[in-house]
mmCIF file of C-alpha atoms in Angstrom:
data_model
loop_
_atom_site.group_PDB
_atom_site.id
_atom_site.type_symbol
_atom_site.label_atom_id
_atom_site.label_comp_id
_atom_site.label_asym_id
_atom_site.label_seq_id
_atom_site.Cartn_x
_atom_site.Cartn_y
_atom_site.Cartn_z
ATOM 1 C CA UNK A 1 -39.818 -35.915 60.084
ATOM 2 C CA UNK A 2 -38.887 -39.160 58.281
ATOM 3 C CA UNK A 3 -39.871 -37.412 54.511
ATOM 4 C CA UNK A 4 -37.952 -33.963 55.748
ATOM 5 C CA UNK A 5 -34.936 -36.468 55.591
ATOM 6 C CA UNK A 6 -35.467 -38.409 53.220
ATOM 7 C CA UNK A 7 -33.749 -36.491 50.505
ATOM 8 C CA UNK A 8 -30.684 -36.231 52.502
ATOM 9 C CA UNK A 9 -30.478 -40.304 52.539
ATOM 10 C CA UNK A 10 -30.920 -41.000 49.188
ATOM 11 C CA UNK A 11 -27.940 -38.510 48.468
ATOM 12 C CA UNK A 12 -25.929 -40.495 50.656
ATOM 13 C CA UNK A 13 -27.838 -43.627 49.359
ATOM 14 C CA UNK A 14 -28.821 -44.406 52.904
ATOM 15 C CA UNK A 15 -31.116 -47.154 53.927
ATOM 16 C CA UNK A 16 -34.236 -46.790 56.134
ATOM 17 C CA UNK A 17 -36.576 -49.096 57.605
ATOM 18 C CA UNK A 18 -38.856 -48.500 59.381
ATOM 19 C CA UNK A 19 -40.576 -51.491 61.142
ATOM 20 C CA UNK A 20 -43.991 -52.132 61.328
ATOM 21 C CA UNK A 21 -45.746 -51.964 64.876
ATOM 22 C CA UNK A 22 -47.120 -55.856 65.877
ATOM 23 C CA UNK A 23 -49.979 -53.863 68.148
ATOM 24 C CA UNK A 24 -51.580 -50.891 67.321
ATOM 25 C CA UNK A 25 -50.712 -48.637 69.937
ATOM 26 C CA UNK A 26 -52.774 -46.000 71.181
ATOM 27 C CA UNK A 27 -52.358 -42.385 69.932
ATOM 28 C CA UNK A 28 -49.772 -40.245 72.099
ATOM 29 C CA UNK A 29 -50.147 -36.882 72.973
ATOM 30 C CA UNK A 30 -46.399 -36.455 72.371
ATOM 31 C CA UNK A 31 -46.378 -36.032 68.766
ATOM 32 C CA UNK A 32 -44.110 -33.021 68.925
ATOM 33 C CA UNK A 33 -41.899 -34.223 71.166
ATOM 34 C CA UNK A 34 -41.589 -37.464 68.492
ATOM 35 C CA UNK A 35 -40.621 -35.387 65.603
ATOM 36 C CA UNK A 36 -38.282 -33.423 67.433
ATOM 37 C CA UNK A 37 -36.302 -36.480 69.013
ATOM 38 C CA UNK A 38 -36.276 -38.286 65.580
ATOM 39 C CA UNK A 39 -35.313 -35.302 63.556
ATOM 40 C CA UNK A 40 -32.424 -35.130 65.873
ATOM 41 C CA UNK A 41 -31.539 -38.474 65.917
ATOM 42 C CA UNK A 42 -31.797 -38.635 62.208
ATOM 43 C CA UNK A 43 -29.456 -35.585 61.386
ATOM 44 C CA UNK A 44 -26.976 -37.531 64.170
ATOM 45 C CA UNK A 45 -26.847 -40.977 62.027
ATOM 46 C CA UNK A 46 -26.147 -38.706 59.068
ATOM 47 C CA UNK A 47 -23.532 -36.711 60.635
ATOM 48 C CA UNK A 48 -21.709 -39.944 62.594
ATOM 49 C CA UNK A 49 -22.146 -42.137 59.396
ATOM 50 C CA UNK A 50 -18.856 -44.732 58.898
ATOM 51 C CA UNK A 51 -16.721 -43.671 55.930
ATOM 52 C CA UNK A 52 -16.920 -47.550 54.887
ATOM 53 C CA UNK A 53 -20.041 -48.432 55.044
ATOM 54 C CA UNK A 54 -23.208 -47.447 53.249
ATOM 55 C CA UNK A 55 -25.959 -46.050 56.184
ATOM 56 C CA UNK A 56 -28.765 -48.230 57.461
ATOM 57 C CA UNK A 57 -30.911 -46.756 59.985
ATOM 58 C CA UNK A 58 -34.234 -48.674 61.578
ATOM 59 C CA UNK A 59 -36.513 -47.318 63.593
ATOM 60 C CA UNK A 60 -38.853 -49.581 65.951
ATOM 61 C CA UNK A 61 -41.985 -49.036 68.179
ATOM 62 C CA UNK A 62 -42.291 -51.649 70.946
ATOM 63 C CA UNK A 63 -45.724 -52.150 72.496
ATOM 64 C CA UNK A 64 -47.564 -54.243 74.907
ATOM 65 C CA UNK A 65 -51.028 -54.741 75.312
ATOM 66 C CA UNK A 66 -51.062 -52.837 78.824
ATOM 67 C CA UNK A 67 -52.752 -49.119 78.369
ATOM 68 C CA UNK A 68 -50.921 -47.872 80.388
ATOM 69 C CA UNK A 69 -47.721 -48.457 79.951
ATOM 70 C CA UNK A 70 -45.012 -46.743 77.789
ATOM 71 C CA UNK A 71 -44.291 -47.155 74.101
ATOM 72 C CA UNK A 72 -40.329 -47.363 73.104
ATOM 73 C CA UNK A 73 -39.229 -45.705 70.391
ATOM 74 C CA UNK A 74 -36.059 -46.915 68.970
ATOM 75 C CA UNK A 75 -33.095 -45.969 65.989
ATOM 76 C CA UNK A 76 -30.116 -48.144 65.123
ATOM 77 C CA UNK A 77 -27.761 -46.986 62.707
ATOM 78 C CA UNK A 78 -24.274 -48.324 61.446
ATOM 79 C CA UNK A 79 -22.023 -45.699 61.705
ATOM 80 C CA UNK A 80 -19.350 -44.626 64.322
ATOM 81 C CA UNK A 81 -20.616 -45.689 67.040
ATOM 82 C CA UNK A 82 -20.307 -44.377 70.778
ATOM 83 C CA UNK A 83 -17.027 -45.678 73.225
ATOM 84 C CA UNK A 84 -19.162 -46.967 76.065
ATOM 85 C CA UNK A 85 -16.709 -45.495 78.305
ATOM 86 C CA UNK A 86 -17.658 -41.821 76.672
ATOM 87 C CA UNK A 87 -21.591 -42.621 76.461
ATOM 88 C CA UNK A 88 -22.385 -40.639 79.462
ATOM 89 C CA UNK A 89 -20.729 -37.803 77.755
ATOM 90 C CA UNK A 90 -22.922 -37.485 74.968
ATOM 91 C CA UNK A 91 -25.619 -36.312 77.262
ATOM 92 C CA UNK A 92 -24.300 -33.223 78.819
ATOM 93 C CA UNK A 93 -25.033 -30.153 77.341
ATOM 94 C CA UNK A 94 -21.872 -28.928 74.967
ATOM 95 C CA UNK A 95 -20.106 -32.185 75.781
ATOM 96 C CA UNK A 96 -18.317 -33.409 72.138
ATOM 97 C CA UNK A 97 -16.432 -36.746 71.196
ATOM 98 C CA UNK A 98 -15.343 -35.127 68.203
ATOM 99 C CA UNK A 99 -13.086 -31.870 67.655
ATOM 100 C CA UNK A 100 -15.432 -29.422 65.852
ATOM 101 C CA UNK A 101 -13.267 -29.562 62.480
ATOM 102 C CA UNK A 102 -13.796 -33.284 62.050
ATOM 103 C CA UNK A 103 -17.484 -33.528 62.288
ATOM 104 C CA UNK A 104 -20.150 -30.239 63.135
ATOM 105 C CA UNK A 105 -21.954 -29.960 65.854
ATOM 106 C CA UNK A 106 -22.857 -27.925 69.054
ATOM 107 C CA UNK A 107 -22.921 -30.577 71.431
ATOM 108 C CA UNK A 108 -26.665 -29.887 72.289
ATOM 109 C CA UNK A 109 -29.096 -32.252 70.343
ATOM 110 C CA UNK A 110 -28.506 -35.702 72.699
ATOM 111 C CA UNK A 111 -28.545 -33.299 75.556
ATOM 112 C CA UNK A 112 -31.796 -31.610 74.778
ATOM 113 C CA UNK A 113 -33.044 -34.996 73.501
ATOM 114 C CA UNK A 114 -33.040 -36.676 76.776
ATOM 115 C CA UNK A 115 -34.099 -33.634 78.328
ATOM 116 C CA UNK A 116 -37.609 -33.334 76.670
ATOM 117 C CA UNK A 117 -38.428 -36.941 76.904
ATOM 118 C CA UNK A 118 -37.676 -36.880 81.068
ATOM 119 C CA UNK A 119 -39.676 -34.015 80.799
ATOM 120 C CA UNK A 120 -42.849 -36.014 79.183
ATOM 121 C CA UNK A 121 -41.877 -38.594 81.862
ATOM 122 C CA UNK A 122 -39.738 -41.073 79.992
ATOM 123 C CA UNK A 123 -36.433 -42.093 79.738
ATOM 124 C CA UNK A 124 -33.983 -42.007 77.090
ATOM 125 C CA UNK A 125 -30.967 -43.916 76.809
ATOM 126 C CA UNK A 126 -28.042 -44.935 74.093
ATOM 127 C CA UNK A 127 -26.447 -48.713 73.696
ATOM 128 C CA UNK A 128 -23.782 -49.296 71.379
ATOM 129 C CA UNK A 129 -20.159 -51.159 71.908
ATOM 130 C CA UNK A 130 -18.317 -47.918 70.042
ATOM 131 C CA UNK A 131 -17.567 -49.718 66.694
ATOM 132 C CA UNK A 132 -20.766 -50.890 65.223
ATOM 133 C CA UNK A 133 -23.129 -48.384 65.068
ATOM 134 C CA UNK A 134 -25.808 -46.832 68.333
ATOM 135 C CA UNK A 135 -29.154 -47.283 69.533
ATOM 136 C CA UNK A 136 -30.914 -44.307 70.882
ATOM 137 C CA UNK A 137 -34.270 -45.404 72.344
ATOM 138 C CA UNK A 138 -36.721 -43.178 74.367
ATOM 139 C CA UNK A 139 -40.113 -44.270 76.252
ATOM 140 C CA UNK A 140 -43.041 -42.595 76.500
ATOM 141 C CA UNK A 141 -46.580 -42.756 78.187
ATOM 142 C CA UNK A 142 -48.967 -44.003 75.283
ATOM 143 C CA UNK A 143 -52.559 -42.273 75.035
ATOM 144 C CA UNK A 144 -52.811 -42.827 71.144
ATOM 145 C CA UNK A 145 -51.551 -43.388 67.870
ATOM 146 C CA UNK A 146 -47.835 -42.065 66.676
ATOM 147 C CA UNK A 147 -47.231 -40.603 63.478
ATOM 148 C CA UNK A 148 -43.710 -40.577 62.245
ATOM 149 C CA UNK A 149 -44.178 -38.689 58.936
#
C-alpha cells in the first residue's frame, strides 16, 4: 500500500516515516484489512493536505509483550485537520466537511474504515484539535507479523 503511494508523495514532495516497531509483533491475520485502511487513510492525508505546508505523514505500530492483546496502528499527518466538534461526522456514511467542489470525495472511506476494523473486532478512532493535522488509529487482535508494503 505504502509503494502504491509513494509516487503520489514525491509529486507533492510529501514526507513519510514510517517508524520502526520496538517489539516484533506477531503476524496478523488481517493483512487485507491493513492495506485497505492505510490505502484509505493515505489517499485522505493527500486529499486534506494544508495549502502551506509541505505533507508529513507517520505511521506507528504500538505493541506490548502480551499475545494477546491488540496491535495499534496509527497515521498522523499535517494537513487540515478535523473540528473536534465535527469528528463524529466523519464517520457516517456520506457525511462531508467539505462542499464537493472544494475537495473530492464520496463521504465513504472513514465510514467504511471504521466499519471493517469493528468488524475484525477493533476499534478505530480520529484525534486531532482541527488546525494541526489528524490521527487516525485502529486496533487489532495480533496473531502475527504486519506487512505494510
Amino acid at each position: 500500500t505504502m509503494q502504491s503511494y509513494q509516487n503520489k508523495y514525491d509529486k507533492v514532495g510529501a514526507e513519510v516515516v514510517i517508524q520502526p516497531l520496538q517489539t516484533p509483533p506477531y503476524a496478523l491475520s488481517h493483512d487485507a484489512v491493513i492495506s485497505q485502511v492505510f490505502s484509505n487513510l493515505l489517499s485522505n492525508a493527500l486529499k486534506y493536505a494544508h495549502p502551506e505546508r509541505a505533507l508529513r505523514v507517520e505511521v506507528r505500530i504500538e505493541s506490548n509483550s502480551d499475545r494477546n492483546a491488540f496491535l495499534k496502528f496509527s497515521m498522523r499527518d499535517n494537513g487540515l485537520g478535523i473540528d473536534p466538534k465535527f469528528q463524529h461526522r466523519v464517520f457516517e456514511l456520506f457525511q462531508r466537511l467539505h462542499r464537493q467542489n472544494e475537495i473530492q470525495g464520496q463521504g465513504i472511506g472513514l465510514a467504511l474504515c471504521k466499519k471493517i476494523v469493528e468488524k475484525q473486532g477493533g476499534q478505530f478512532g480520529l484525534e486531532s484539535d482541527g488546525h494541526s493535522g489528524s490521527t487516525f488509529w485502529f486496533t487489532l487482535r495480533r496473531s502475527a507479523a504486519p506487512t505494510i508494503t
